[in-house]
Coordinates of C-alpha atoms in Angstrom, one line a residue:
M1 CA -38.7 -48.3 -5.7
S2 CA -36.5 -45.2 -5.7
S3 CA -33.1 -45.6 -7.2
E4 CA -31.7 -42.4 -5.7
P5 CA -29.7 -44.1 -2.8
V6 CA -27.6 -46.0 -5.4
G7 CA -25.4 -43.7 -7.4
S8 CA -25.1 -43.9 -11.2
D9 CA -21.7 -45.5 -10.8
G10 CA -23.2 -48.2 -8.5
A11 CA -21.7 -46.6 -5.3
L12 CA -23.8 -46.8 -2.2
P13 CA -24.2 -43.9 0.3
R14 CA -23.0 -44.4 3.9
A15 CA -26.6 -45.3 5.0
I16 CA -29.6 -46.6 3.2
G17 CA -33.1 -46.6 4.7
F18 CA -36.1 -48.9 3.9
G19 CA -39.1 -49.1 6.1
R20 CA -38.0 -49.2 9.7
F21 CA -34.6 -50.5 8.7
T22 CA -31.3 -48.7 8.1
L23 CA -28.3 -50.4 6.3
L24 CA -25.0 -48.9 7.3
T25 CA -22.9 -49.5 4.3
Y26 CA -19.6 -48.5 5.8
S27 CA -19.8 -50.9 8.7
R28 CA -22.0 -53.5 7.0
E29 CA -24.6 -53.4 9.8
L30 CA -28.4 -53.6 9.6
L31 CA -30.4 -51.6 12.2
A32 CA -34.1 -52.0 13.0
D33 CA -35.6 -48.9 14.6
G34 CA -32.0 -48.0 15.5
A35 CA -31.1 -51.3 17.2
P36 CA -28.7 -53.7 15.6
V37 CA -30.0 -56.8 13.9
P38 CA -27.7 -59.8 14.1
L39 CA -26.9 -61.1 10.6
G40 CA -24.0 -63.1 9.2
S41 CA -21.7 -61.8 6.5
R42 CA -23.3 -64.0 3.8
A43 CA -26.8 -62.6 4.5
I44 CA -25.4 -59.1 4.5
D45 CA -23.7 -59.8 1.1
V46 CA -27.0 -61.0 -0.3
L47 CA -28.8 -57.9 1.0
F48 CA -26.2 -55.6 -0.6
A49 CA -26.6 -57.4 -4.0
L50 CA -30.3 -57.2 -3.9
I51 CA -30.3 -53.5 -3.0
E52 CA -27.8 -52.7 -5.8
G53 CA -30.2 -54.4 -8.2
R54 CA -32.4 -51.2 -7.9
G55 CA -35.6 -53.2 -7.9
L56 CA -34.7 -55.3 -10.9
L57 CA -34.3 -59.1 -11.0
V58 CA -31.1 -60.4 -9.5
T59 CA -30.7 -63.9 -10.8
K60 CA -29.7 -66.9 -8.6
D61 CA -26.4 -67.2 -10.6
E62 CA -25.6 -63.6 -10.0
L63 CA -26.1 -63.9 -6.3
L64 CA -24.1 -67.2 -6.1
T65 CA -21.2 -65.6 -8.0
R66 CA -21.4 -62.4 -5.9
V67 CA -21.7 -64.0 -2.5
W68 CA -19.5 -67.1 -3.0
P69 CA -17.0 -65.9 -5.7
T70 CA -14.4 -68.6 -5.0
T71 CA -16.5 -71.5 -3.8
C72 CA -19.0 -73.8 -5.6
V73 CA -22.0 -74.1 -3.4
E74 CA -25.5 -75.6 -3.8
E75 CA -28.5 -73.4 -4.5
N76 CA -29.9 -74.3 -1.1
S77 CA -27.2 -72.2 0.6
L78 CA -28.6 -69.2 -1.2
Q79 CA -32.1 -70.2 -0.2
F80 CA -31.1 -70.4 3.4
Q81 CA -29.6 -66.9 3.3
I82 CA -32.8 -65.5 1.7
S83 CA -34.8 -67.2 4.5
T84 CA -32.5 -65.7 7.1
L85 CA -33.0 -62.2 5.7
R86 CA -36.8 -62.6 5.5
K87 CA -36.8 -63.8 9.1
A88 CA -34.8 -60.7 10.1
L89 CA -37.2 -58.4 8.2
G90 CA -40.2 -59.9 10.1
E91 CA -43.4 -58.3 9.0
D92 CA -41.6 -56.7 6.1
R93 CA -40.4 -60.0 4.7
D94 CA -42.2 -59.2 1.4
F95 CA -39.5 -56.6 0.7
I96 CA -37.7 -59.6 -0.9
R97 CA -39.8 -61.0 -3.8
T98 CA -39.1 -64.3 -5.4
V99 CA -39.2 -64.6 -9.2
S100 CA -40.0 -68.3 -9.5
G101 CA -37.2 -70.3 -11.0
R102 CA -35.1 -67.2 -11.7
G103 CA -34.0 -65.1 -8.7
Y104 CA -35.1 -62.3 -6.4
R105 CA -36.1 -58.6 -6.4
F106 CA -35.8 -56.1 -3.6
V107 CA -38.9 -53.9 -3.8
A108 CA -38.8 -51.6 -0.8
E109 CA -38.6 -47.9 -1.3
L110 CA -35.0 -46.8 -0.6
T111 CA -34.1 -43.5 1.1
T112 CA -31.0 -41.8 2.4
P113 CA -31.6 -41.2 6.1
A114 CA -29.9 -38.6 8.2
P115 CA -26.3 -39.4 8.9
R116 CA -27.0 -40.3 12.6
A117 CA -29.0 -43.5 12.1
R118 CA -28.3 -45.2 15.5
T119 CA -30.2 -44.5 18.7
H120 CA -28.3 -43.9 21.9
Q121 CA -29.3 -47.4 22.9
A122 CA -27.7 -48.8 19.8
D123 CA -24.5 -46.7 20.2
A124 CA -24.2 -48.0 23.8
A125 CA -24.7 -51.6 22.6
F126 CA -21.9 -51.3 20.0
E127 CA -19.6 -49.5 22.3
G128 CA -20.1 -52.2 24.9
V129 CA -19.2 -54.8 22.4
G130 CA -16.1 -52.9 21.4
R131 CA -14.9 -52.7 25.0
E132 CA -15.6 -56.4 25.6
V133 CA -13.5 -57.5 22.6
A134 CA -10.7 -55.0 23.4
E135 CA -10.3 -56.7 26.8
V136 CA -9.5 -60.0 25.2
P137 CA -7.5 -59.3 22.0
G138 CA -8.6 -61.5 19.1
S139 CA -11.4 -63.1 21.1
K140 CA -14.6 -64.3 19.4
P141 CA -17.9 -65.1 20.9
H142 CA -18.1 -68.9 21.5
H143 CA -21.9 -69.2 21.7
N144 CA -25.1 -67.7 20.2
I145 CA -27.4 -68.3 23.2
P146 CA -29.7 -65.4 23.8
A147 CA -29.7 -63.9 27.3
A148 CA -32.6 -65.1 29.4
T149 CA -35.4 -62.6 29.8
S150 CA -37.4 -64.4 32.5
D151 CA -36.8 -67.1 35.1
L152 CA -37.4 -70.8 34.1
I153 CA -39.9 -71.9 36.7
G154 CA -40.2 -75.4 38.0
R155 CA -37.5 -77.1 35.9
E156 CA -34.6 -77.6 38.2
V157 CA -35.0 -81.4 38.5
Q158 CA -35.4 -81.7 34.7
L159 CA -32.3 -79.6 34.1
E160 CA -30.2 -81.7 36.4
D161 CA -31.5 -84.9 34.7
I162 CA -30.7 -83.5 31.2
A163 CA -27.3 -82.2 32.3
A164 CA -26.4 -85.7 33.6
L165 CA -27.5 -87.3 30.3
V166 CA -25.4 -84.8 28.3
S167 CA -22.4 -85.4 30.4
A168 CA -22.6 -89.2 29.7
N169 CA -23.9 -89.3 26.1
R170 CA -23.1 -87.5 22.9
L171 CA -26.6 -87.3 21.5
V172 CA -29.6 -86.4 23.7
T173 CA -33.0 -85.6 22.2
L174 CA -35.6 -83.7 24.3
V175 CA -39.0 -85.0 23.2
G176 CA -42.4 -83.7 24.2
A177 CA -45.7 -82.3 23.1
G178 CA -45.9 -78.8 21.5
G179 CA -45.5 -76.1 24.1
I180 CA -44.1 -78.4 26.8
G181 CA -40.9 -76.2 27.0
K182 CA -38.2 -78.2 25.1
T183 CA -36.6 -75.1 23.7
R184 CA -36.5 -73.3 27.0
L185 CA -34.9 -76.3 28.6
A186 CA -32.3 -76.6 25.8
L187 CA -31.4 -72.9 26.0
E188 CA -31.0 -73.0 29.8
L189 CA -28.9 -76.2 29.6
G190 CA -26.7 -74.4 27.1
R191 CA -26.1 -71.5 29.5
R192 CA -25.2 -73.8 32.3
V193 CA -22.8 -76.1 30.4
L194 CA -21.1 -73.3 28.4
E195 CA -17.8 -73.6 30.2
D196 CA -17.6 -77.3 29.5
F197 CA -17.2 -76.7 25.8
A198 CA -14.1 -74.9 24.7
D199 CA -15.4 -74.2 21.2
G200 CA -18.8 -73.1 22.3
V201 CA -22.5 -73.9 22.4
W202 CA -24.4 -73.2 19.2
I203 CA -28.1 -73.1 18.7
V204 CA -29.5 -73.9 15.2
E205 CA -33.2 -73.0 14.9
L206 CA -34.8 -75.3 12.3
G207 CA -38.4 -74.2 12.9
P208 CA -38.6 -71.6 10.1
L209 CA -37.2 -74.0 7.5
S210 CA -39.5 -76.0 5.2
D211 CA -36.9 -77.8 3.0
P212 CA -34.8 -80.6 4.4
A213 CA -32.0 -79.4 2.0
L214 CA -31.7 -76.3 4.2
V215 CA -30.7 -78.1 7.4
L216 CA -27.1 -78.5 6.4
P217 CA -26.7 -74.8 5.3
A218 CA -28.4 -73.7 8.5
I219 CA -25.9 -75.6 10.7
A220 CA -22.9 -74.5 8.6
S221 CA -24.0 -70.8 8.6
T222 CA -24.5 -70.8 12.4
L223 CA -20.9 -72.2 12.8
G224 CA -19.5 -69.8 10.2
L225 CA -18.5 -72.6 7.9
D226 CA -20.8 -72.1 4.9
D227 CA -17.9 -71.7 2.5
T228 CA -16.6 -75.3 3.0
A229 CA -19.5 -77.3 4.2
T230 CA -21.5 -78.5 1.2
S231 CA -22.2 -82.0 2.5
P232 CA -22.4 -83.7 6.0
N233 CA -18.9 -85.1 5.5
G234 CA -17.6 -81.7 4.3
L235 CA -19.1 -80.0 7.4
A236 CA -17.6 -82.7 9.6
K237 CA -14.2 -82.1 8.1
A238 CA -14.4 -78.4 8.5
L239 CA -15.3 -78.8 12.2
G240 CA -12.2 -80.9 12.7
S241 CA -11.9 -82.0 16.4
K242 CA -13.6 -78.9 17.9
R243 CA -15.1 -79.5 21.3
M244 CA -18.6 -78.0 21.0
L245 CA -22.3 -78.6 21.8
L246 CA -24.6 -78.3 18.9
V247 CA -28.3 -77.7 19.8
L248 CA -30.7 -78.4 16.9
D249 CA -34.1 -76.9 17.9
N250 CA -37.4 -78.0 16.4
C251 CA -36.4 -81.0 14.3
E252 CA -39.8 -82.7 14.0
H253 CA -40.7 -81.5 10.5
L254 CA -37.2 -82.1 9.1
I255 CA -36.3 -85.1 11.2
G256 CA -34.9 -87.4 8.5
A257 CA -32.4 -84.8 7.3
A258 CA -31.5 -83.9 10.9
A259 CA -30.8 -87.6 11.8
V260 CA -28.6 -88.2 8.8
I261 CA -26.5 -85.0 9.4
V262 CA -26.2 -85.6 13.2
E263 CA -24.9 -89.2 12.7
A264 CA -22.3 -88.0 10.1
L265 CA -21.1 -85.3 12.4
L266 CA -20.8 -87.5 15.5
H267 CA -19.0 -90.3 13.5
A268 CA -16.4 -87.8 12.2
N269 CA -15.8 -85.8 15.4
A270 CA -15.4 -87.6 18.7
S271 CA -15.4 -84.2 20.6
L272 CA -18.8 -83.0 19.3
Q273 CA -22.0 -83.4 21.3
V274 CA -25.6 -82.8 20.1
V275 CA -28.8 -81.9 21.9
A276 CA -31.9 -82.0 19.7
T277 CA -35.4 -80.9 20.5
S278 CA -38.3 -82.6 18.7
R279 CA -41.8 -83.8 19.1
E280 CA -40.5 -87.3 18.3
P281 CA -37.1 -89.0 18.6
L282 CA -34.6 -88.7 15.7
R283 CA -34.1 -92.5 15.8
A284 CA -30.4 -91.9 15.2
E285 CA -27.5 -94.1 16.3
A286 CA -26.7 -93.9 20.1
E287 CA -29.5 -91.5 20.8
W288 CA -30.7 -91.0 24.3
V289 CA -34.3 -89.8 24.6
Y290 CA -35.5 -87.5 27.4
R291 CA -39.3 -87.1 27.5
V292 CA -39.9 -83.6 28.9
P293 CA -42.8 -83.9 31.4
S294 CA -45.5 -81.4 32.1
L295 CA -45.3 -79.0 35.0
D296 CA -46.6 -80.3 38.3
V297 CA -50.3 -79.3 38.7
P298 CA -52.2 -78.7 42.0
P299 CA -54.6 -81.4 43.2
E300 CA -58.4 -80.6 43.2
A301 CA -58.4 -79.9 46.9
A302 CA -55.7 -77.2 46.7
E303 CA -57.0 -73.7 47.2
E304 CA -54.6 -72.0 49.6
I305 CA -51.9 -69.9 47.9
A306 CA -49.2 -71.5 50.0
E307 CA -50.3 -75.0 48.8
L308 CA -50.6 -73.8 45.2
M309 CA -47.0 -72.4 45.2
R310 CA -45.7 -75.9 45.9
H311 CA -46.7 -76.9 42.4
S312 CA -44.7 -75.6 39.4
A313 CA -47.6 -75.1 37.1
A314 CA -49.4 -72.8 39.6
R315 CA -46.2 -70.9 40.3
L316 CA -45.8 -70.2 36.5
F317 CA -49.4 -69.2 36.1
I318 CA -49.4 -66.8 39.1
A319 CA -46.0 -65.3 38.1
R320 CA -47.1 -64.6 34.5
T321 CA -50.5 -63.3 35.6
F322 CA -49.0 -60.8 38.0
A323 CA -46.4 -59.8 35.5
A324 CA -49.1 -58.9 33.0
E325 CA -51.3 -57.3 35.7
P326 CA -49.2 -56.1 38.6
G327 CA -52.3 -54.9 40.5
S328 CA -53.6 -58.5 40.8
H329 CA -53.9 -60.2 44.2
A330 CA -54.2 -63.8 45.2
D331 CA -56.6 -65.2 47.7
T332 CA -58.3 -68.6 48.3
R333 CA -61.0 -67.9 45.6
I334 CA -58.4 -67.0 43.0
G335 CA -56.2 -69.9 44.1
A336 CA -59.0 -72.4 43.4
A337 CA -59.6 -70.9 40.0
A338 CA -55.9 -71.0 39.1
A339 CA -55.6 -74.6 40.2
K340 CA -58.5 -75.6 37.9
I341 CA -56.9 -73.8 35.0
C342 CA -53.5 -75.5 35.5
R343 CA -55.2 -78.9 35.7
R344 CA -57.3 -78.4 32.7
L345 CA -54.3 -77.3 30.7
D346 CA -52.3 -80.4 31.7
G347 CA -49.5 -78.4 33.1
I348 CA -48.2 -77.4 29.6
P349 CA -46.1 -74.3 30.0
L350 CA -47.1 -72.6 26.7
A351 CA -50.8 -73.1 27.4
I352 CA -50.4 -71.8 31.0
E353 CA -48.5 -68.7 29.7
L354 CA -51.3 -68.0 27.2
A355 CA -53.9 -68.5 29.9
A356 CA -52.1 -66.1 32.2
A357 CA -52.2 -63.4 29.5
T358 CA -56.0 -63.9 29.1
A359 CA -56.6 -64.1 32.8
A360 CA -54.7 -60.8 33.3
A361 CA -57.2 -59.1 30.9
L362 CA -60.4 -60.9 31.7
G363 CA -60.0 -62.3 35.2
V364 CA -58.8 -65.6 36.6
E365 CA -62.2 -66.7 37.8
W366 CA -63.8 -65.8 34.4
L367 CA -61.2 -67.8 32.6
A368 CA -61.6 -70.8 34.9
S369 CA -65.3 -70.9 34.2
R370 CA -64.7 -71.0 30.5
V371 CA -61.4 -72.9 30.3
D372 CA -63.1 -75.8 28.4
D373 CA -63.2 -73.3 25.5
Q374 CA -59.4 -73.1 25.6
L375 CA -58.8 -73.4 21.8
S376 CA -60.6 -70.1 21.1
L377 CA -59.6 -68.3 24.3
L378 CA -55.8 -68.9 24.4
T379 CA -54.7 -66.6 21.6
D380 CA -52.6 -63.9 23.3
G381 CA -49.1 -65.2 22.7
R382 CA -46.0 -63.1 22.3
R383 CA -46.1 -61.1 19.1
T384 CA -42.5 -62.0 18.4
A385 CA -43.1 -65.8 18.9
P386 CA -43.3 -68.1 15.9
T387 CA -46.9 -68.2 14.5
R388 CA -47.3 -71.8 15.8
Q389 CA -46.7 -70.6 19.4
Q390 CA -48.9 -67.5 19.4
T391 CA -52.1 -69.5 20.0
L392 CA -52.9 -72.9 21.5
R393 CA -54.6 -74.0 18.3
G394 CA -51.6 -73.0 16.3
T395 CA -49.3 -75.2 18.4
L396 CA -51.7 -78.2 18.0
D397 CA -52.1 -77.5 14.2
W398 CA -48.3 -77.8 13.8
S399 CA -48.3 -81.3 15.3
Y400 CA -51.5 -82.4 13.6
D401 CA -50.3 -81.3 10.1
L402 CA -47.2 -83.5 10.5
L403 CA -49.2 -86.7 10.9
S404 CA -50.1 -89.2 8.2
E405 CA -53.7 -89.4 7.1
A406 CA -54.2 -92.6 9.1
E407 CA -52.7 -91.1 12.3
R408 CA -55.0 -88.0 11.9
A409 CA -58.0 -90.2 11.6
V410 CA -57.1 -92.4 14.6
M411 CA -56.3 -89.4 16.8
R412 CA -59.5 -87.5 16.1
R413 CA -61.6 -90.7 16.7
L414 CA -59.9 -91.3 20.0
A415 CA -61.4 -88.0 21.2
V416 CA -64.7 -89.8 22.1
F417 CA -62.9 -91.4 25.1
G418 CA -63.4 -89.2 28.1
G419 CA -60.7 -91.0 30.0
D420 CA -58.2 -93.7 29.3
F421 CA -58.6 -96.7 27.0
T422 CA -57.0 -100.0 26.0
M423 CA -55.6 -100.8 22.6
E424 CA -58.5 -103.1 21.9
E425 CA -61.0 -100.3 22.7
A426 CA -59.0 -97.9 20.4
S427 CA -59.2 -100.4 17.6
A428 CA -62.9 -100.8 18.0
V429 CA -63.5 -97.1 17.8
A430 CA -60.9 -95.9 15.3
A431 CA -61.1 -98.7 12.7
N432 CA -63.1 -97.7 9.6
D433 CA -63.2 -98.0 5.9
D434 CA -60.1 -95.8 5.6
V435 CA -58.2 -97.4 8.5
A436 CA -58.1 -101.2 9.0
A437 CA -58.2 -102.5 12.5
S438 CA -54.7 -104.0 12.0
Q439 CA -53.4 -100.4 11.3
V440 CA -54.7 -98.9 14.6
P441 CA -52.0 -100.3 17.0
A442 CA -49.2 -98.9 14.8
S443 CA -51.0 -95.5 14.5
V444 CA -51.5 -95.3 18.3
A445 CA -47.8 -96.3 18.8
N446 CA -46.8 -93.4 16.5
L447 CA -49.0 -91.0 18.3
V448 CA -47.3 -92.0 21.6
T449 CA -43.9 -91.5 20.0
K450 CA -44.9 -88.1 18.7
S451 CA -46.1 -87.0 22.2
L452 CA -49.8 -86.8 21.3
V453 CA -51.0 -89.8 23.2
V454 CA -49.9 -90.8 26.8
R455 CA -49.3 -94.4 27.7
D456 CA -49.9 -95.5 31.3
D457 CA -48.0 -98.7 32.3
S458 CA -49.1 -98.7 36.0
Q459 CA -51.6 -101.4 35.3
P460 CA -51.1 -105.0 34.0
T461 CA -52.6 -104.0 30.7
P462 CA -51.2 -100.8 29.2
R463 CA -53.8 -98.0 28.9
F464 CA -53.7 -94.8 26.9
R465 CA -55.2 -91.4 27.0
L466 CA -55.2 -88.0 25.2
L467 CA -54.1 -85.0 27.2
Q468 CA -57.1 -82.7 27.9
T469 CA -55.8 -80.0 25.5
M470 CA -55.2 -82.5 22.8
R471 CA -58.6 -84.2 23.3
A472 CA -60.3 -80.8 22.9
Y473 CA -58.4 -80.2 19.7
A474 CA -59.1 -83.8 18.4
M475 CA -62.8 -83.4 19.2
S476 CA -62.9 -80.2 17.1
K477 CA -61.3 -82.1 14.2
L478 CA -63.7 -85.0 14.7
T479 CA -66.7 -82.6 14.4
E480 CA -65.2 -80.9 11.4
S481 CA -64.7 -84.2 9.7
G482 CA -68.5 -85.1 9.9
E483 CA -67.6 -88.4 11.6
F484 CA -68.7 -87.5 15.1
D485 CA -72.1 -89.2 15.0
S486 CA -70.9 -92.5 13.5
V487 CA -67.8 -92.7 15.9
A488 CA -70.0 -91.8 18.9
Q489 CA -72.4 -94.5 18.0
V490 CA -69.6 -97.1 17.8
Y491 CA -68.3 -95.9 21.1
A492 CA -71.8 -96.1 22.7

């Protein structure tokens, strides 16, 4: 790493470049390809300290002293800021190297770019912010909800139901399978109820975190309270009686920590409300669970475009296909193929969006003829989406990896059922040397709770089934395990 941008006296030039990034030292702003990257003051402090290290090790103690000079904080607060920086750097996250047990090194080649680092677009963005703040002296943004980039199709009823729950309850958890659209619903809800919360609506993204100890620092940093919030009670005290909505997104892999913190905050602040998204309930006090349904899929007889457009899954598929390939046209033949795709994908929004991207490239009818191979075909997710949402298999892997060994075994063995099944039938097929028959009901119940198995109560005896997408995935796991022949024999 070149040390030229850092002077011998430790002084920094007005701008430092590394990769596609520019750090404006005079305004403490980070730009990526000329556009501003939103970062909190603590993350910027950490970045400055690492750059000033000139490629050498900067110890954890040095960073803690530099970034929190007057406050005693836990090491996980530093870990969270490092995680935030790496997320902002994206594909260049390896610019920050971890020296195990000791600290971090910043290894990117540093340059001194031309004085004008911003693009016209970035200048306009900053000037617009300046005008907005000038209109309301001393004003601060009271939310961090990103602007919507596309319409939310087919969710008006769900939004009304969730808004009614939030108006009457302080903790509401949106539960559903991966890709069902929990995050999109939570974000749109936040936009709609923003005026109801004087101190704002704040989104805390837990998906990138792997350590439960980072949940509290993530919430505190989002709320600008990382100096004073070193425990759930400390964070609650710092919040005081603020009237705000806190949205905790993607809680499933850190669910224990999330539940404990949410309960502490709600007990301490009667004006606070929480919406969580998760693949299973938090099981926290006074929690109301809303199970997010799939989009409405067309019946088998539906072929006409007018009929298709009455079903939200088909509207989403057609809208996304036409957006990716504007020259597309819809007719009865295409309509029948689109209806088949939507049914086969269980009306799951993420799967439908992935399918639309594939259909735009290879043709709707071609995809419909091969949709049973969905796990290998649906791989064209947004480049900027989390890895688990870029392919259908990645989404299902995320859910499967969070299961216990017994739950994984039961789920993959249930794939031999082509339709629904009773608990007794599940026990007969799923019990084996590693899973006792007495364990199967609890495992099936957990799979229902975690949105991987669907329960049907329309008959006197409850029946269960795997969604088509989940069954295809479970069947692949059953084949990989080498158990297929033995389980199929028991089923037969």
